[in-house]
Coordinates of C-alpha atoms in Angstrom, one line a residue:
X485 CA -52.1 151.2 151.3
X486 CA -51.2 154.5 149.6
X487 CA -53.4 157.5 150.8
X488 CA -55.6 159.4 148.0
X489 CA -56.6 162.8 148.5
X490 CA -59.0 164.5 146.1
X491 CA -57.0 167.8 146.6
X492 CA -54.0 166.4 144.5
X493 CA -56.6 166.2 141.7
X494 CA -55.8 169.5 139.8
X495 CA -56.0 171.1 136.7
X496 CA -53.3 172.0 134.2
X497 CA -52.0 172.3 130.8
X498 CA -50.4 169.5 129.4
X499 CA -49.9 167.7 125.8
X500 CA -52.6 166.2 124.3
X501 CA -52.4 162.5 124.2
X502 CA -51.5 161.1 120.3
X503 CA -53.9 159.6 118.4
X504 CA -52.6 156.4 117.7
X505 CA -55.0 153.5 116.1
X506 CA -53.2 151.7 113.3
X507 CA -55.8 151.8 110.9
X508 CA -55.4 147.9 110.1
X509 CA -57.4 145.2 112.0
X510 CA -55.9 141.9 113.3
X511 CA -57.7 138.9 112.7
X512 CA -57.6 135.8 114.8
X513 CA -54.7 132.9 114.6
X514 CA -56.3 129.7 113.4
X515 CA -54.1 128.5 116.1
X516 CA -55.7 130.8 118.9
X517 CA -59.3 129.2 117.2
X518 CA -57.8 125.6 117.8
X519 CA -57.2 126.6 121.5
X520 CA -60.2 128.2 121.8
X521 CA -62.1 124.9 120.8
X522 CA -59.5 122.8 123.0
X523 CA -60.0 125.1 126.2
X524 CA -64.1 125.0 125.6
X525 CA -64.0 120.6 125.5
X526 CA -61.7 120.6 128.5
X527 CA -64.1 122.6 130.1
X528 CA -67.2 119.9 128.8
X529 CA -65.4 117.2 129.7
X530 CA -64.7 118.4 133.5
X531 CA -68.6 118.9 133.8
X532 CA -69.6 116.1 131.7
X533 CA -71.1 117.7 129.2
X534 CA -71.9 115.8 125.7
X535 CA -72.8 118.8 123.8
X536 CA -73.1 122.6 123.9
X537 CA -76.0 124.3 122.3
X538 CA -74.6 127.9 121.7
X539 CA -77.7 130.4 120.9
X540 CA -77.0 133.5 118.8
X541 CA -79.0 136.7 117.2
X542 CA -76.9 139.7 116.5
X543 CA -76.9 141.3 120.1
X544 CA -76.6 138.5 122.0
X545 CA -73.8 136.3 119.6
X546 CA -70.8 136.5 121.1
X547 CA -70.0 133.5 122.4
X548 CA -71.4 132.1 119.3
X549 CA -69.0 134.8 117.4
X550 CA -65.9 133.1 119.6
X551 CA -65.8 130.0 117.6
X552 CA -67.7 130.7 114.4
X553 CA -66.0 134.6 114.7
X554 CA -69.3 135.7 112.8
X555 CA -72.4 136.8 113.6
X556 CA -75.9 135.9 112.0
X557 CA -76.7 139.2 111.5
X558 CA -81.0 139.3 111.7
X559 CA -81.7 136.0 112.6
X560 CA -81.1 133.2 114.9
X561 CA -78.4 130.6 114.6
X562 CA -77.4 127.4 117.1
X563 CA -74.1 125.9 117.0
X564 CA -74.4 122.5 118.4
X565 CA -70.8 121.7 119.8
X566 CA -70.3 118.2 120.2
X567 CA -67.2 117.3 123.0
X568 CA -66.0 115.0 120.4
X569 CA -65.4 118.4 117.7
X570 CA -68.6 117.2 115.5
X571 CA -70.7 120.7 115.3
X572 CA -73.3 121.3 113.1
X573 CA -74.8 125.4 112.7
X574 CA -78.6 125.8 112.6
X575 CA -79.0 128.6 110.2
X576 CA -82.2 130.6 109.0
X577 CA -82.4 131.3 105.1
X578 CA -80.1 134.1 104.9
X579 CA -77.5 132.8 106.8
X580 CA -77.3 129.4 105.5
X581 CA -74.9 129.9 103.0
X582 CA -72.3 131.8 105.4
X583 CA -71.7 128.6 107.5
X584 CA -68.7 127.6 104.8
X585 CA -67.2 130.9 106.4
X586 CA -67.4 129.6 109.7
X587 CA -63.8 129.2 111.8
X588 CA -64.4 125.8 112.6
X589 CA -66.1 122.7 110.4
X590 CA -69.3 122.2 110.9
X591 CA -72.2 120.7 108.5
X592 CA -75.0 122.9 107.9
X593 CA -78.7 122.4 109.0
X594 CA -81.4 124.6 107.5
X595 CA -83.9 125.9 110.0
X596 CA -86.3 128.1 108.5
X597 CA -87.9 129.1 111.7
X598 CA -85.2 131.7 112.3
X599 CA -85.8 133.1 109.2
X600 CA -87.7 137.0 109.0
X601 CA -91.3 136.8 109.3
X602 CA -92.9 135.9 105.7
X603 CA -89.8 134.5 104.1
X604 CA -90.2 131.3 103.0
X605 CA -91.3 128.1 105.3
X606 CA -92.4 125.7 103.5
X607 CA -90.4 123.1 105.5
X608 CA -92.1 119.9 106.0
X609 CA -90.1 119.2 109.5
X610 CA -91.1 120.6 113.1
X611 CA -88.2 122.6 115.3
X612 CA -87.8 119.4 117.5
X613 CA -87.0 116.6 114.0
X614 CA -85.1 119.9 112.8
X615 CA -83.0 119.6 115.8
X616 CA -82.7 115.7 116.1
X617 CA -80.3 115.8 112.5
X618 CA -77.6 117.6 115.2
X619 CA -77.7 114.0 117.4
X620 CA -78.5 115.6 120.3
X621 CA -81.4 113.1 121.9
X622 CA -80.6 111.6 125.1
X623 CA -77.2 113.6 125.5
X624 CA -76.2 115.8 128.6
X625 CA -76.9 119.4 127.1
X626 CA -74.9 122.9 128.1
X627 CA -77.1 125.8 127.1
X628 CA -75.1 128.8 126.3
X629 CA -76.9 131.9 125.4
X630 CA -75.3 135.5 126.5
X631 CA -76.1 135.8 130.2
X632 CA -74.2 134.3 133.1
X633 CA -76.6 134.2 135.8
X634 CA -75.8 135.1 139.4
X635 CA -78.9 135.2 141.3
X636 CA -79.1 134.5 144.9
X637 CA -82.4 133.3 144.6
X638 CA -83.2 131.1 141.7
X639 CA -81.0 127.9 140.3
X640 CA -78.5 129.8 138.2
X641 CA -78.7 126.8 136.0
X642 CA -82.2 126.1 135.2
X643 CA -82.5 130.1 134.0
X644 CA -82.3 130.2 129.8
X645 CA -82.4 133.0 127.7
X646 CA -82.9 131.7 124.4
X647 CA -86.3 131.3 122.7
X648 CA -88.7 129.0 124.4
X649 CA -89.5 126.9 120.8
X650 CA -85.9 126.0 121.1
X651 CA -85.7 125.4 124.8
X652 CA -89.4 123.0 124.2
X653 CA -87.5 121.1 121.6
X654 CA -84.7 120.3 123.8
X655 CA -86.9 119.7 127.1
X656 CA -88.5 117.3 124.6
X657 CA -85.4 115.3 123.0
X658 CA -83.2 115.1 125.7
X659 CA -85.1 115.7 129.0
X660 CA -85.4 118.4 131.3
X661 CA -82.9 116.6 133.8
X662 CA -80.0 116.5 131.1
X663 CA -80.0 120.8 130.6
X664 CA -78.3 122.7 131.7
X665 CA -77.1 126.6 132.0
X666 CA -73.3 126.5 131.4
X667 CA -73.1 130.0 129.9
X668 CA -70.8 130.5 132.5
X669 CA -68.0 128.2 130.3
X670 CA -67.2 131.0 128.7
X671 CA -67.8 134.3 130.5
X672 CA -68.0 133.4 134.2
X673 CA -65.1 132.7 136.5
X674 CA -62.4 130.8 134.9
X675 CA -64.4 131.5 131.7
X676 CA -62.4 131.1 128.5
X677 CA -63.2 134.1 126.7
X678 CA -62.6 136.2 130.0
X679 CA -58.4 135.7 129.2
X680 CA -56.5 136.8 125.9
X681 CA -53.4 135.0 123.9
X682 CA -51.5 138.1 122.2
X683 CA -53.6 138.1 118.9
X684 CA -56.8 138.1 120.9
X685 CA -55.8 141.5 122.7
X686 CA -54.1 143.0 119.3
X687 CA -57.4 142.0 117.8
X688 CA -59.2 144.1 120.4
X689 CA -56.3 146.8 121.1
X690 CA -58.0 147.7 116.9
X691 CA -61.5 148.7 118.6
X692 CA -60.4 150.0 121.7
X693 CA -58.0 152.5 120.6
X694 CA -60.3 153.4 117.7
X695 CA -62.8 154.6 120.0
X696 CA -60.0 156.4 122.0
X697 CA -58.7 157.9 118.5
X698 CA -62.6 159.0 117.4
X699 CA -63.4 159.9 121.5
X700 CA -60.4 162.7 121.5
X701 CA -61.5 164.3 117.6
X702 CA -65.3 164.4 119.3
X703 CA -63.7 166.3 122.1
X704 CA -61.3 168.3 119.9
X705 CA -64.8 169.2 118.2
X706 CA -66.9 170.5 120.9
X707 CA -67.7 174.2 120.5
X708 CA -71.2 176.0 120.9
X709 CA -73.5 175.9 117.9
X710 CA -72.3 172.3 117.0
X711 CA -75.0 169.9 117.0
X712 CA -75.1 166.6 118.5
X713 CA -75.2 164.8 115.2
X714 CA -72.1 166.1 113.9
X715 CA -70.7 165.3 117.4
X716 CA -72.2 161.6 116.9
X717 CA -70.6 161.0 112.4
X718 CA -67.0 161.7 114.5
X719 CA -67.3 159.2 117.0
X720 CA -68.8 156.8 114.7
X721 CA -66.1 155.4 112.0
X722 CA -65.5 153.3 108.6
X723 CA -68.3 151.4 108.9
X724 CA -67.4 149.4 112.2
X725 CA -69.9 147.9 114.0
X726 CA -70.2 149.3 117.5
X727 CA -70.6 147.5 120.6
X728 CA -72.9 150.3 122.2
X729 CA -75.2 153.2 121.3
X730 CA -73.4 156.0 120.3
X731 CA -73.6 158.8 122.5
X732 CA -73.4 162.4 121.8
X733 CA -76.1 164.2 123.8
X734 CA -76.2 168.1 125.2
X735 CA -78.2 169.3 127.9
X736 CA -81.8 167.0 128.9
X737 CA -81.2 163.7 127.8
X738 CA -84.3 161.1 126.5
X739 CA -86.4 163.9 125.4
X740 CA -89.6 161.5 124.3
X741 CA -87.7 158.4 125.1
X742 CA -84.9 159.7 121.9
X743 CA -81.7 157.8 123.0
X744 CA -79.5 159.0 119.5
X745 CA -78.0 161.8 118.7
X746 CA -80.2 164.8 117.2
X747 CA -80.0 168.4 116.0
X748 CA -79.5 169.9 119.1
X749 CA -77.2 172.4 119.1
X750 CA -74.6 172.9 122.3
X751 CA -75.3 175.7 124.4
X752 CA -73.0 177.1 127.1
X753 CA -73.3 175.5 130.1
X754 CA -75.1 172.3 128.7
X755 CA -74.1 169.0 130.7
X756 CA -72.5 166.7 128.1
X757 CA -72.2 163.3 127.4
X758 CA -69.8 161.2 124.4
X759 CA -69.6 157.9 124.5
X760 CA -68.6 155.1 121.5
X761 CA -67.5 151.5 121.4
X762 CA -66.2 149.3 119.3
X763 CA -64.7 145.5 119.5
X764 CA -62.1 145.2 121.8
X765 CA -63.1 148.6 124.3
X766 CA -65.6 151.2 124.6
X767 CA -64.5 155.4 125.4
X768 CA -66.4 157.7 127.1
X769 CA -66.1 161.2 128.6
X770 CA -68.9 163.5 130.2
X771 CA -68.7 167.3 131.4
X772 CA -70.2 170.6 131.3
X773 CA -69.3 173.0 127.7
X774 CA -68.1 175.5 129.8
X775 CA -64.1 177.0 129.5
X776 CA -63.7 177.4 133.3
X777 CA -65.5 177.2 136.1
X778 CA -66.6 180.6 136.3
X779 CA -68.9 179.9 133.6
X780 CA -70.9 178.1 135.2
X781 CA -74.1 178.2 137.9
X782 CA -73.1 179.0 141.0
X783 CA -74.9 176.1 142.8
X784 CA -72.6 174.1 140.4
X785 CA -69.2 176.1 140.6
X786 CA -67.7 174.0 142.7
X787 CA -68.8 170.9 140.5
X788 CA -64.5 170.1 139.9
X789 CA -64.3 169.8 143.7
X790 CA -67.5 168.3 144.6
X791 CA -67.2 165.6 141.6
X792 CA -64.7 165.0 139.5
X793 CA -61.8 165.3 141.7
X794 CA -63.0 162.5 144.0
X795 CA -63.8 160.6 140.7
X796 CA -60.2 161.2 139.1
X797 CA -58.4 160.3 142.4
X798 CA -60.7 156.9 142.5
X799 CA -60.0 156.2 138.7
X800 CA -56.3 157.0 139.6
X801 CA -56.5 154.5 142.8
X802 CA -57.9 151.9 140.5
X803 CA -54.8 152.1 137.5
X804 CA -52.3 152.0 140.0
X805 CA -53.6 149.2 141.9
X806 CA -54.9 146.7 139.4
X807 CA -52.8 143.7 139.2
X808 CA -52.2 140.1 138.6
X809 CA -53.5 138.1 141.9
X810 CA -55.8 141.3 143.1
X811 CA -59.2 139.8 143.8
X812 CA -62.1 141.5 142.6
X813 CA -63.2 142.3 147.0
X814 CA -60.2 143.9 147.1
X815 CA -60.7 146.3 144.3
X816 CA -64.0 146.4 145.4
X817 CA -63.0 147.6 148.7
X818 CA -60.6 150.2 147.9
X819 CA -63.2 152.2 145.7
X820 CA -65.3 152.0 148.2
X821 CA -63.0 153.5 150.4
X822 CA -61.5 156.1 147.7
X823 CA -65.0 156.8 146.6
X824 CA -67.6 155.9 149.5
X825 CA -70.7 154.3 147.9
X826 CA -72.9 155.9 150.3
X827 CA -71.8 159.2 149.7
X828 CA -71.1 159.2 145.5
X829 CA -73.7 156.6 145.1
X830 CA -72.2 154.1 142.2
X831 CA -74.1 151.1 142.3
X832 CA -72.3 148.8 139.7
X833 CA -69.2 147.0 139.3
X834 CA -66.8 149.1 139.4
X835 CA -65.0 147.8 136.7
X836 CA -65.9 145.3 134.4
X837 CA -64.4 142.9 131.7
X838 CA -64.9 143.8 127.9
X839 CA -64.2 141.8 124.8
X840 CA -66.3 141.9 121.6
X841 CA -69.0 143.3 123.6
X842 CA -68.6 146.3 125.7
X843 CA -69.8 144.1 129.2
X844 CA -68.6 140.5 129.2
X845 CA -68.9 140.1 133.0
X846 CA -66.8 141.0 135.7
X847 CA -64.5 139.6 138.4
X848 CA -64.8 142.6 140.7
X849 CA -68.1 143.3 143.1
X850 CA -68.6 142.8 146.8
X851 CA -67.1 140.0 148.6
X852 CA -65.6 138.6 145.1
X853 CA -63.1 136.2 145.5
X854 CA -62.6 136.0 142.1
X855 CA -59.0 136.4 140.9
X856 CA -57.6 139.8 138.3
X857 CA -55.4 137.3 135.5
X858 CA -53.1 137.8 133.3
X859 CA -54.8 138.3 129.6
X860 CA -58.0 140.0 131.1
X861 CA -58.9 143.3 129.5
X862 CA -61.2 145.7 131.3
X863 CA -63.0 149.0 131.7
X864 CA -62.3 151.5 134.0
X865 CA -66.6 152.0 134.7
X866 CA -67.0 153.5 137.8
X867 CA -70.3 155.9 137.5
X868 CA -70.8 158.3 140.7
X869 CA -74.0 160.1 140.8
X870 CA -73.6 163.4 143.0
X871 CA -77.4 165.1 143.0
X872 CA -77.7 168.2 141.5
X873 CA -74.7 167.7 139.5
X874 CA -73.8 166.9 136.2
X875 CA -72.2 163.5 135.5
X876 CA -68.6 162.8 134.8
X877 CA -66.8 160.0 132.9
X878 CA -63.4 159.1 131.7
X879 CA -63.5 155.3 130.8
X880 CA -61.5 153.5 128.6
X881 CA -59.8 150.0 128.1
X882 CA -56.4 148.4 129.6
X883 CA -55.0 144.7 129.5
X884 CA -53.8 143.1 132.6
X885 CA -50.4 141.2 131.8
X886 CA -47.8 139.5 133.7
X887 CA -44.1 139.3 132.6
X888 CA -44.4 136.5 130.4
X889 CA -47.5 137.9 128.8
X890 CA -46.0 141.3 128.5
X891 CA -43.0 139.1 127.1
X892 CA -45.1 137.5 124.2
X893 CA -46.7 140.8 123.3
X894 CA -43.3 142.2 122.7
X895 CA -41.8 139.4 120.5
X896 CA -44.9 138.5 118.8
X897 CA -46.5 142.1 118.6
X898 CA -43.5 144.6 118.8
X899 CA -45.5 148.4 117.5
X900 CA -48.6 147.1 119.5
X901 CA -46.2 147.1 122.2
X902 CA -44.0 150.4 122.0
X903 CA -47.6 151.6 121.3
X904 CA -48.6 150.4 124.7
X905 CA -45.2 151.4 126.3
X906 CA -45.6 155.1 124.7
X907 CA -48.9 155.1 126.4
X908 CA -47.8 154.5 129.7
X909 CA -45.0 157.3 129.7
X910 CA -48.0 159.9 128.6
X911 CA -49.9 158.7 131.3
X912 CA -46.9 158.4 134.2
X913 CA -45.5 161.5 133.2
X914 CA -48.2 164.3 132.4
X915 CA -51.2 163.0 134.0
X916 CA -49.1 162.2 137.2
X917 CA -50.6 158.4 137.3
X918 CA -48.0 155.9 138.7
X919 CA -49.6 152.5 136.7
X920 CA -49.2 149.4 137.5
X921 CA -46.9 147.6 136.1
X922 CA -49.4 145.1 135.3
X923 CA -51.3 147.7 133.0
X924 CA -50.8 147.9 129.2
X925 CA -53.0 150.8 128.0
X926 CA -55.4 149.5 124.7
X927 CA -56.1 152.7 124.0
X928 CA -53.5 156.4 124.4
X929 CA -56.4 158.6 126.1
X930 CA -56.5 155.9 128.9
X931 CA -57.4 158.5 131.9
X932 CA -57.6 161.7 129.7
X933 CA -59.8 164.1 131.4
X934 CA -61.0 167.0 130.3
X935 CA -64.1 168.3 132.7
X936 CA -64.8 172.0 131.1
X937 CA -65.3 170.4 127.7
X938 CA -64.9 173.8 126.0
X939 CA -61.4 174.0 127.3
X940 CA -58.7 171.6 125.4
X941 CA -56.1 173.0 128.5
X942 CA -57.8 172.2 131.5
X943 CA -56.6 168.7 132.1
X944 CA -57.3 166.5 135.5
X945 CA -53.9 165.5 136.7
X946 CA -52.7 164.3 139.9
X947 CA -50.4 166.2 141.3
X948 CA -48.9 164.4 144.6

C-alpha cells in the first residue's frame, strides 16, 4: 500500500473549484420505479415473505418515499406491499387524497388515527379492522420502518420502530411468530436502495452538488461581523427540503440547548462550523476565522499540523482507495492506520452511504466483510476529535462506478458526466488527489479545504 505522510499536506493557492449545480432536478424513470418494485419482491420471495408493511412519518419515510417517492408530510402512513404487487396506503386525513400521486397503484385506506391530534375521528372502526381491509391476517409480515438493526445482543429481528398501536394490531391479526424485522431489504447488505441505476444518482448528483454549490458561497461569505443567520439563508436554498439541520455556528456551540443558527456575529479566532444537506449528499466544512495561523492562540498555532493535515492525508487515503470489490474492513483498516483511532479518536463509520437521507447505512466498520459496489454513493465522514482543538471537516458525496456504470452514465447522462469528469481533473490536478478511478465526484468541492476560513487562498493540497 501507498505510504501517506501528513507532511505532504500543505497549503497553497489554487483555483477555486466552479460552482456547478444545474439548477434543474431529475425525477425518477417509471422504469427505474418498476425495478425498484421487482428487486423489492425478489427479495420477499427469497425470505418468504407475503407482505411488507412499510412505516412512514416525515423523518423516518424513506423507504416508504422509495416506492411511493412521497412523503406524508405530518402524519403517519403504511404501505402494505403485497409479493403479488397488490398495495394498499393507510393514510391519515391530510394525506388521503395524495395516494392518487403515489408511483405505484395502490387503493386507499383512510386511517384517522394518524391524523393531528383533534382533527376529526369519528371512525367507527378500531386500528386492528382498519388494518384487516389491507388482507394482511394470517400472512408472513416484513416490518420495515427506517432502522436496520445491528445489535450484538438482542434478535435484530424482533426490534420495531414503528408505533406500538400498529405493531398490537399486527401481533393481533397475524401473530407474533409471522413478524418480522426486514428493514434490512432495503438498506442493509445487498439492500436495494443501497445501489443506483443512472437516473437514481442524476436524481441525487441535484442535492448533492447543490449543497456543494450553497457550501462554497457560505465560505466565500465568511468575514467578521457576519452573523450566523446570514451564514445559515446561503446554505439554505429554493425551498428544498434538507436532509439535516443546517449548520452555521461560530464560536460555543448549544448555548441553552440552541442547535440553529442565531445572531451571533463571527469574531476573529471563533471555531466554525457549516454544514447543509440536501437529497442525494450532504457538505460540510469546519475551521477557525482566522487568515493564517499566526492569528491564532498559541496553544492552537500549530492546529494545521496537529489536525487537519493528518485529516486531509486520511480523506486523501480514502478517495484514492475506494473501489469496486474493496470491503468495508479494508477501508476500515487503512483509516485506522492513516488516522490511528486511538490517537484522533473518531468513533464512527468512517464513511457512510447516503441517498435521500443524509445516513442510509454503511458497508464500512470493523471486521465488515461487506462489499463497496458499483452504484453506491457515499460520504466521506470521518470526524477526528484532537482535545483542545477545534474541529475540522471537509465532507462531501461521490458515486462508486465500474466501467459499465460509468459507461451508462455517459450515454444516458452525457453533461452529468463531463460534469463529473471536469470534477475529477480539479481535484487530480490542483488538490494533488490521485482518485480512483472508481470515483465520480456528485458534487465539484469534493475535498475542497479551506482550514483558516478567513483566507479564500489557503487551500489543503497534497503535495507528494
Amino acid at each position: 500500500m501507498k505510504k501517506y505522510n501528513y507532511e505532504d499536506a500543505v497549503l497553497k493557492e489554487i483555483p477555486e473549484p466552479e460552482k456547478d449545480c444545474t439548477l434543474i432536478p431529475v425525477d425518477i424513470s417509471d422504469k427505474t420505479i418498476e425495478q425498484r418494485k421487482q428487486k423489492i419482491i425478489e427479495k420477499m420471495n427469497q425470505r418468504k415473505i407475503d407482505v411488507l408493511l412499510i412505516y412512514a412519518d416525515l423523518e423516518h419515510g424513506n423507504n416508504f418515499e422509495y416506492l411511493v417517492v412521497f412523503l406524508p408530510r405530518f402524519e403517519e402512513a403504511l404501505l402494505v406491499f403485497h409479493k403479488d404487487q397488490k398495495a394498499y396506503l393507510v393514510m391519515g386525513n391530510e394525506n388521503l387524497n395524495k395516494v392518487s400521486k403515489a408511483r405505484l397503484q395502490c387503493k386507499a385506506i383512510h386511517a384517522p388515527y394518524f391524523s393531528l391530534p383533534n382533527q376529526p375521528m369519528n371512525n367507527t372502526k378500531s386500528f386492528k379492522d382498519i388494518m384487516k381491509e389491507t388482507d394482511i391476517e394470517n400472512k408472513r409480515i416484513g416490518v420495515v420502518g427506517w432502522k436496520n438493526f445491528t445489535s450484538l445482543y438482542e434478535d435484530n429481528r424482533q426490534l420495531y420502530d414503528i408505533p406500538v398501536f400498529i405493531m398490537d394490531a399486527l401481533i393481533e391479526l397475524c401473530g407474533k411468530e409471522n413478524i418480522t424485522n426486514q428493514t434490512d431489504i432495503f438498506i442493509g447488505e445487498n439492500g436495494v436502495r443501497t445501489i443506483n441505476e443512472p437516473d437514481e444518482i442524476a436524481h441525487y448528483e441535484f442535492g448533492a452538488s447543490l449543497a456543494s454549490d450553497c457550501m462554497l458561497d457560505a465560505l466565500n461569505a465568511l468575514q467578521e461581523g457576519v452573523t450566523e443567520m446570514e451564514i445559515g439563508d446561503i446554505l439554505s436554498r429554493y425551498g428544498q427540503r434538507n436532509s439535516v439541520v443546517t449548520i452555521a455556528a461560530f464560536g460555543q456551540r448549544f448555548i441553552k440547548g440552541n442547535m440553529y443558527p442565531t445572531l451571533r456575529e463571527l469574531q476573529l479566532k471563533d471555531t466554525v462550523s457549516l454544514t447543509v444537506g440536501y437529497k442525494g449528499g450532504l457538505s460540510s466544512r469546519a475551521g477557525y476565522a482566522v487568515h493564517s495561523s499566526s492569528e491564532l492562540d498559541e496553544d492552537v498555532q500549530d492546529y494545521m499540523h496537529k489536525v487537519c493535515a493528518p485529516y486531509f492525508i486520511a480523506i486523501a487515503a480514502w478517495l484514492e482507495n475506494i473501489h469496486v470489490g474493496m470491503t468495508g474492513k479494508e477501508m476500515y483498516d487503512l483509516i485506522n492506520d492513516v488516522l490511528p483511532q486511538e490517537k484522533y479518536h473518531w468513533t464512527l463509520c468512517p464513511g457512510h452511504l447516503t441517498a435521500d437521507e443524509e445516513w442510509l447505512s454503511s458497508p464500512i466498520y470493523e471486521n465488515s466483510h461487506e462489499l463497496i459496489q458499483s452504484g453506491m454513493l457515499l460520504q466521506s465522514d470521518i470526524i477526528p476529535f484532537v482535545e483542545g482543538y477545534g474541529g475540522v471537516s471537509a465532507e462531501s458525496t461521490i458515486c462508486i462506478a465500474n466501467i459499465k456504470l460509468r459507461e451508462k452514465i455517459k450515454e444516458q447522462y452525457p453533461e452529468m458526466y463531463q460534469r463529473m469528469m471536469k470534477r475529477r481533473k480539479y481535484i487530480i490536478e490542483n488538490l494533488g488527489i490521485q482518485l480512483h478511478k472508481d470515483v465520480l465526484p456528485m458534487c465539484s468541492t469534493l475535498a475542497y479545504m479551506r482550514p483558516f476560513m478567513l483566507s479564500k487562498q489557503a487551500i489543503i493540497i497534497n503535495h507528494e
